[in-house]
PDB file of C-alpha atoms in Angstrom:
ATOM      1  CA  UNK A   1      -4.035  18.337 -16.469  1.00 54.00           C
ATOM      2  CA  UNK A   2      -2.951  16.171 -19.400  1.00 62.00           C
ATOM      3  CA  UNK A   3      -1.467  12.709 -18.574  1.00 61.00           C
ATOM      4  CA  UNK A   4       2.084  13.710 -19.595  1.00 64.00           C
ATOM      5  CA  UNK A   5       1.914  16.827 -17.409  1.00 64.00           C
ATOM      6  CA  UNK A   6       0.566  14.790 -14.501  1.00 61.00           C
ATOM      7  CA  UNK A   7       3.456  12.327 -14.880  1.00 62.00           C
ATOM      8  CA  UNK A   8       6.023  15.152 -14.855  1.00 64.00           C
ATOM      9  CA  UNK A   9       4.419  16.603 -11.722  1.00 64.00           C
ATOM     10  CA  UNK A  10       4.451  13.142 -10.118  1.00 62.00           C
ATOM     11  CA  UNK A  11       8.161  12.706 -10.828  1.00 65.00           C
ATOM     12  CA  UNK A  12       8.946  16.113  -9.343  1.00 63.00           C
ATOM     13  CA  UNK A  13       7.041  15.430  -6.136  1.00 88.00           C
ATOM     14  CA  UNK A  14       7.774  11.708  -5.709  1.00 92.00           C
ATOM     15  CA  UNK A  15      10.162  12.043  -2.746  1.00 92.00           C
ATOM     16  CA  UNK A  16       7.895  14.585  -1.042  1.00 94.00           C
ATOM     17  CA  UNK A  17       4.909  12.254  -1.430  1.00 95.00           C
ATOM     18  CA  UNK A  18       6.789   9.369   0.153  1.00 96.00           C
ATOM     19  CA  UNK A  19       8.148  11.598   2.949  1.00 96.00           C
ATOM     20  CA  UNK A  20       4.573  12.713   3.680  1.00 97.00           C
ATOM     21  CA  UNK A  21       3.505   9.057   3.839  1.00 97.00           C
ATOM     22  CA  UNK A  22       6.260   8.370   6.366  1.00 97.00           C
ATOM     23  CA  UNK A  23       5.077  11.332   8.441  1.00 97.00           C
ATOM     24  CA  UNK A  24       1.365  10.431   8.179  1.00 97.00           C
ATOM     25  CA  UNK A  25       1.186   8.553  11.465  1.00 96.00           C
ATOM     26  CA  UNK A  26       0.034   5.390   9.679  1.00 97.00           C
ATOM     27  CA  UNK A  27       1.738   2.040  10.151  1.00 97.00           C
ATOM     28  CA  UNK A  28       1.519  -0.476   7.334  1.00 98.00           C
ATOM     29  CA  UNK A  29       2.156  -4.042   6.334  1.00 98.00           C
ATOM     30  CA  UNK A  30       2.523  -4.672   2.619  1.00 98.00           C
ATOM     31  CA  UNK A  31       2.160  -7.995   0.792  1.00 98.00           C
ATOM     32  CA  UNK A  32       3.021  -8.000  -2.911  1.00 98.00           C
ATOM     33  CA  UNK A  33       3.033 -10.896  -5.372  1.00 97.00           C
ATOM     34  CA  UNK A  34       3.495 -11.274  -9.107  1.00 94.00           C
ATOM     35  CA  UNK A  35       5.108  -7.877  -9.656  1.00 95.00           C
ATOM     36  CA  UNK A  36       5.582  -4.432  -8.168  1.00 96.00           C
ATOM     37  CA  UNK A  37       7.868  -5.368  -5.287  1.00 97.00           C
ATOM     38  CA  UNK A  38       9.973  -2.328  -6.211  1.00 97.00           C
ATOM     39  CA  UNK A  39       7.395  -0.336  -4.221  1.00 98.00           C
ATOM     40  CA  UNK A  40       9.130  -1.564  -1.080  1.00 98.00           C
ATOM     41  CA  UNK A  41      12.450  -0.137  -2.266  1.00 97.00           C
ATOM     42  CA  UNK A  42      10.761   3.129  -3.279  1.00 96.00           C
ATOM     43  CA  UNK A  43       9.372   3.538   0.241  1.00 97.00           C
ATOM     44  CA  UNK A  44      12.704   2.737   1.880  1.00 97.00           C
ATOM     45  CA  UNK A  45      14.756   4.934  -0.461  1.00 94.00           C
ATOM     46  CA  UNK A  46      13.349   7.996   1.325  1.00 95.00           C
ATOM     47  CA  UNK A  47      14.510   8.472   4.948  1.00 95.00           C
ATOM     48  CA  UNK A  48      11.916   7.740   7.627  1.00 96.00           C
ATOM     49  CA  UNK A  49      10.490   4.517   6.191  1.00 96.00           C
ATOM     50  CA  UNK A  50      10.478   2.766   9.566  1.00 95.00           C
ATOM     51  CA  UNK A  51       7.765   5.148  10.781  1.00 96.00           C
ATOM     52  CA  UNK A  52       5.398   3.808   8.080  1.00 97.00           C
ATOM     53  CA  UNK A  53       6.520   0.312   7.205  1.00 97.00           C
ATOM     54  CA  UNK A  54       6.103  -2.401   9.832  1.00 98.00           C
ATOM     55  CA  UNK A  55       6.698  -5.297   7.463  1.00 98.00           C
ATOM     56  CA  UNK A  56       6.838  -6.042   3.747  1.00 98.00           C
ATOM     57  CA  UNK A  57       6.337  -9.510   2.352  1.00 97.00           C
ATOM     58  CA  UNK A  58       6.673 -10.941  -1.135  1.00 98.00           C
ATOM     59  CA  UNK A  59       4.866 -14.310  -1.059  1.00 97.00           C
ATOM     60  CA  UNK A  60       5.812 -14.994  -4.683  1.00 95.00           C
ATOM     61  CA  UNK A  61       5.611 -18.773  -4.906  1.00 95.00           C
ATOM     62  CA  UNK A  62       2.047 -20.191  -4.857  1.00 96.00           C
ATOM     63  CA  UNK A  63       2.854 -22.123  -1.670  1.00 97.00           C
ATOM     64  CA  UNK A  64       4.088 -18.958   0.046  1.00 97.00           C
ATOM     65  CA  UNK A  65       0.940 -17.077  -0.989  1.00 97.00           C
ATOM     66  CA  UNK A  66      -1.263 -19.894   0.296  1.00 97.00           C
ATOM     67  CA  UNK A  67       0.650 -19.921   3.577  1.00 98.00           C
ATOM     68  CA  UNK A  68       0.327 -16.135   3.943  1.00 98.00           C
ATOM     69  CA  UNK A  69      -3.414 -16.109   3.218  1.00 98.00           C
ATOM     70  CA  UNK A  70      -4.276 -19.317   5.067  1.00 97.00           C
ATOM     71  CA  UNK A  71      -6.074 -20.651   1.992  1.00 97.00           C
ATOM     72  CA  UNK A  72      -5.302 -21.353  -1.658  1.00 97.00           C
ATOM     73  CA  UNK A  73      -6.664 -18.543  -3.832  1.00 97.00           C
ATOM     74  CA  UNK A  74      -8.564 -19.488  -6.969  1.00 94.00           C
ATOM     75  CA  UNK A  75      -6.276 -17.156  -8.932  1.00 92.00           C
ATOM     76  CA  UNK A  76      -3.188 -15.326  -7.684  1.00 92.00           C
ATOM     77  CA  UNK A  77      -3.541 -12.224  -9.886  1.00 93.00           C
ATOM     78  CA  UNK A  78      -7.106 -11.248  -9.023  1.00 95.00           C
ATOM     79  CA  UNK A  79      -8.956  -8.501  -7.206  1.00 96.00           C
ATOM     80  CA  UNK A  80     -10.245 -11.035  -4.661  1.00 96.00           C
ATOM     81  CA  UNK A  81      -6.696 -12.149  -3.838  1.00 97.00           C
ATOM     82  CA  UNK A  82      -5.467  -8.556  -3.496  1.00 97.00           C
ATOM     83  CA  UNK A  83      -8.325  -7.791  -1.083  1.00 96.00           C
ATOM     84  CA  UNK A  84      -7.606 -10.937   0.965  1.00 97.00           C
ATOM     85  CA  UNK A  85      -3.904  -9.989   1.067  1.00 98.00           C
ATOM     86  CA  UNK A  86      -4.764  -6.454   2.250  1.00 97.00           C
ATOM     87  CA  UNK A  87      -6.986  -7.781   5.004  1.00 96.00           C
ATOM     88  CA  UNK A  88      -4.366 -10.319   6.107  1.00 97.00           C
ATOM     89  CA  UNK A  89      -1.726  -7.547   6.035  1.00 98.00           C
ATOM     90  CA  UNK A  90      -3.856  -5.374   8.302  1.00 97.00           C
ATOM     91  CA  UNK A  91      -4.221  -8.304  10.697  1.00 97.00           C
ATOM     92  CA  UNK A  92      -0.411  -8.592  10.726  1.00 97.00           C
ATOM     93  CA  UNK A  93      -0.114  -4.841  11.343  1.00 97.00           C
ATOM     94  CA  UNK A  94      -2.430  -5.153  14.355  1.00 97.00           C
ATOM     95  CA  UNK A  95      -0.093  -7.766  15.847  1.00 96.00           C
ATOM     96  CA  UNK A  96       3.046  -5.703  15.208  1.00 96.00           C
ATOM     97  CA  UNK A  97       2.002  -2.113  15.976  1.00 95.00           C
ATOM     98  CA  UNK A  98       1.401  -0.571  19.381  1.00 90.00           C
ATOM     99  CA  UNK A  99      -2.177  -0.306  20.583  1.00 89.00           C
ATOM    100  CA  UNK A 100      -4.023   2.645  19.073  1.00 90.00           C
ATOM    101  CA  UNK A 101      -1.859   2.855  15.956  1.00 92.00           C
ATOM    102  CA  UNK A 102      -3.523   3.879  12.702  1.00 95.00           C
ATOM    103  CA  UNK A 103      -3.108   0.688  10.678  1.00 97.00           C
ATOM    104  CA  UNK A 104      -3.010   0.029   6.951  1.00 97.00           C
ATOM    105  CA  UNK A 105      -2.866  -3.330   5.210  1.00 98.00           C
ATOM    106  CA  UNK A 106      -1.935  -3.445   1.533  1.00 98.00           C
ATOM    107  CA  UNK A 107      -2.176  -6.363  -0.864  1.00 98.00           C
ATOM    108  CA  UNK A 108      -1.043  -6.265  -4.479  1.00 98.00           C
ATOM    109  CA  UNK A 109      -1.140  -8.927  -7.153  1.00 97.00           C
ATOM    110  CA  UNK A 110       0.056  -8.764 -10.723  1.00 96.00           C
ATOM    111  CA  UNK A 111       0.304 -10.781 -13.902  1.00 92.00           C
ATOM    112  CA  UNK A 112       3.001  -9.126 -16.022  1.00 90.00           C
ATOM    113  CA  UNK A 113       5.395  -9.844 -18.888  1.00 83.00           C
ATOM    114  CA  UNK A 114       6.954 -13.258 -18.395  1.00 83.00           C
ATOM    115  CA  UNK A 115       9.330 -15.587 -20.229  1.00 78.00           C
ATOM    116  CA  UNK A 116       6.326 -17.726 -21.230  1.00 77.00           C
ATOM    117  CA  UNK A 117       3.328 -16.693 -23.339  1.00 70.00           C
ATOM    118  CA  UNK A 118       0.697 -15.072 -21.095  1.00 67.00           C
ATOM    119  CA  UNK A 119      -2.836 -16.020 -22.045  1.00 74.00           C
ATOM    120  CA  UNK A 120      -4.573 -13.409 -19.923  1.00 80.00           C
ATOM    121  CA  UNK A 121      -4.276  -9.666 -19.655  1.00 87.00           C
ATOM    122  CA  UNK A 122      -1.241  -7.921 -18.212  1.00 89.00           C
ATOM    123  CA  UNK A 123      -2.761  -6.490 -15.061  1.00 93.00           C
ATOM    124  CA  UNK A 124      -2.409  -5.610 -11.412  1.00 96.00           C
ATOM    125  CA  UNK A 125      -4.780  -5.262  -8.508  1.00 97.00           C
ATOM    126  CA  UNK A 126      -3.930  -3.163  -5.452  1.00 98.00           C
ATOM    127  CA  UNK A 127      -6.072  -3.131  -2.314  1.00 97.00           C
ATOM    128  CA  UNK A 128      -5.721  -1.291   0.987  1.00 97.00           C
ATOM    129  CA  UNK A 129      -7.726  -1.654   4.135  1.00 96.00           C
ATOM    130  CA  UNK A 130      -7.698   0.601   7.144  1.00 91.00           C
ATOM    131  CA  UNK A 131     -10.539  -1.068   8.987  1.00 83.00           C
ATOM    132  CA  UNK A 132     -14.150  -0.913   7.937  1.00 76.00           C
ATOM    133  CA  UNK A 133     -13.536  -0.571   4.204  1.00 84.00           C
ATOM    134  CA  UNK A 134     -11.181  -1.956   1.623  1.00 92.00           C
ATOM    135  CA  UNK A 135     -10.427   0.240  -1.379  1.00 95.00           C
ATOM    136  CA  UNK A 136      -8.947  -1.309  -4.502  1.00 96.00           C
ATOM    137  CA  UNK A 137      -7.840  -0.418  -7.968  1.00 97.00           C
ATOM    138  CA  UNK A 138      -7.295  -2.566 -11.038  1.00 97.00           C
ATOM    139  CA  UNK A 139      -5.013  -1.684 -13.918  1.00 96.00           C
ATOM    140  CA  UNK A 140      -5.061  -3.507 -17.252  1.00 94.00           C
ATOM    141  CA  UNK A 141      -1.957  -2.784 -19.304  1.00 93.00           C
ATOM    142  CA  UNK A 142      -1.592  -2.912 -23.065  1.00 89.00           C
ATOM    143  CA  UNK A 143       0.276  -6.087 -24.020  1.00 87.00           C
ATOM    144  CA  UNK A 144       3.566  -5.514 -25.775  1.00 83.00           C
ATOM    145  CA  UNK A 145       3.929  -1.810 -24.916  1.00 87.00           C
ATOM    146  CA  UNK A 146       6.377  -2.277 -22.056  1.00 91.00           C
ATOM    147  CA  UNK A 147       9.039  -4.818 -21.183  1.00 90.00           C
ATOM    148  CA  UNK A 148       9.105  -6.486 -17.756  1.00 91.00           C
ATOM    149  CA  UNK A 149      11.123  -3.690 -16.101  1.00 94.00           C
ATOM    150  CA  UNK A 150       8.690  -1.127 -17.530  1.00 94.00           C
ATOM    151  CA  UNK A 151       5.648  -2.981 -16.221  1.00 94.00           C
ATOM    152  CA  UNK A 152       7.351  -3.588 -12.855  1.00 95.00           C
ATOM    153  CA  UNK A 153       8.115   0.122 -12.475  1.00 96.00           C
ATOM    154  CA  UNK A 154       4.556   1.131 -13.336  1.00 96.00           C
ATOM    155  CA  UNK A 155       3.041  -1.348 -10.864  1.00 97.00           C
ATOM    156  CA  UNK A 156       5.475  -0.304  -8.104  1.00 97.00           C
ATOM    157  CA  UNK A 157       4.522   3.340  -8.593  1.00 96.00           C
ATOM    158  CA  UNK A 158       0.807   2.461  -8.653  1.00 97.00           C
ATOM    159  CA  UNK A 159       1.223   0.626  -5.328  1.00 98.00           C
ATOM    160  CA  UNK A 160       2.926   3.643  -3.738  1.00 98.00           C
ATOM    161  CA  UNK A 161       0.259   6.048  -5.034  1.00 97.00           C
ATOM    162  CA  UNK A 162      -2.586   3.817  -3.816  1.00 97.00           C
ATOM    163  CA  UNK A 163      -0.931   3.491  -0.402  1.00 97.00           C
ATOM    164  CA  UNK A 164      -0.496   7.285  -0.260  1.00 97.00           C
ATOM    165  CA  UNK A 165      -4.272   7.728  -0.424  1.00 94.00           C
ATOM    166  CA  UNK A 166      -4.783   5.462   2.586  1.00 93.00           C
ATOM    167  CA  UNK A 167      -2.167   7.512   4.456  1.00 96.00           C
ATOM    168  CA  UNK A 168      -4.172  10.686   3.872  1.00 94.00           C
ATOM    169  CA  UNK A 169      -1.530  12.063   1.502  1.00 96.00           C
ATOM    170  CA  UNK A 170      -2.700  14.112  -1.464  1.00 93.00           C
ATOM    171  CA  UNK A 171      -1.312  12.128  -4.384  1.00 94.00           C
ATOM    172  CA  UNK A 172      -2.494  11.608  -7.945  1.00 92.00           C
ATOM    173  CA  UNK A 173      -4.480   8.565  -8.916  1.00 93.00           C
ATOM    174  CA  UNK A 174      -2.462   5.647 -10.313  1.00 95.00           C
ATOM    175  CA  UNK A 175      -4.444   6.293 -13.489  1.00 94.00           C
ATOM    176  CA  UNK A 176      -1.947   9.056 -14.397  1.00 92.00           C
ATOM    177  CA  UNK A 177       0.634   6.311 -15.047  1.00 93.00           C
ATOM    178  CA  UNK A 178      -1.373   4.797 -17.902  1.00 93.00           C
ATOM    179  CA  UNK A 179      -1.581   5.426 -21.587  1.00 90.00           C
ATOM    180  CA  UNK A 180      -4.911   6.352 -23.184  1.00 87.00           C
ATOM    181  CA  UNK A 181      -6.097   2.871 -24.140  1.00 89.00           C
ATOM    182  CA  UNK A 182      -5.163   1.127 -20.908  1.00 94.00           C
ATOM    183  CA  UNK A 183      -7.900   0.492 -18.344  1.00 95.00           C
ATOM    184  CA  UNK A 184      -8.204   1.633 -14.739  1.00 96.00           C
ATOM    185  CA  UNK A 185     -11.029   0.982 -12.275  1.00 95.00           C
ATOM    186  CA  UNK A 186     -11.555   1.607  -8.568  1.00 94.00           C
ATOM    187  CA  UNK A 187     -13.790  -0.210  -6.107  1.00 92.00           C
ATOM    188  CA  UNK A 188     -14.631  -0.089  -2.407  1.00 84.00           C
ATOM    189  CA  UNK A 189     -16.136  -2.813  -0.277  1.00 71.00           C
ATOM    190  CA  UNK A 190     -17.042  -3.226   3.377  1.00 57.00           C
ATOM    191  CA  UNK A 191     -14.956  -5.783   5.236  1.00 55.00           C
ATOM    192  CA  UNK A 192     -16.691  -9.035   5.705  1.00 47.00           C
TER     193      UNK A 192
END
């Protein structure tokens, strides 16, 4: 399917995808920094969100992120930080959920359009962990193609789609959200 067709299909099934996530039997903690916090609202806009979402945090200030992680990350908007956030989120889920629950921890970091010149790439990293493995994706956006609300919306949708996979919901890859010359990669790593 062409990217435009995939996006139209995604829009048509968005509420059904989120409802299926709510009904998946998973329980999740999300931690999002730098952009994409609209994913929380997307999940709660569809009835039944309390079955999936245990907690959602936005440790936006560097001090808040350090406090959440228990260490100061070398760089906030990095794959390593997203993975550490996902693992910490899963630890939080284990404290909040009943014994035997199917737990998901999600961490997302982003460096998006700002009111200051950004030297690096506009990007986001989203990681989920359900236990033994952490799966992550990285998106590098084309600078200047979208304004801040446009980049925020794309990252929020990418977070929801990546979370859907960890909930066992058949959802398209976040790659369908991108234009042809934007970059998308996936990685998986065993928990350390």
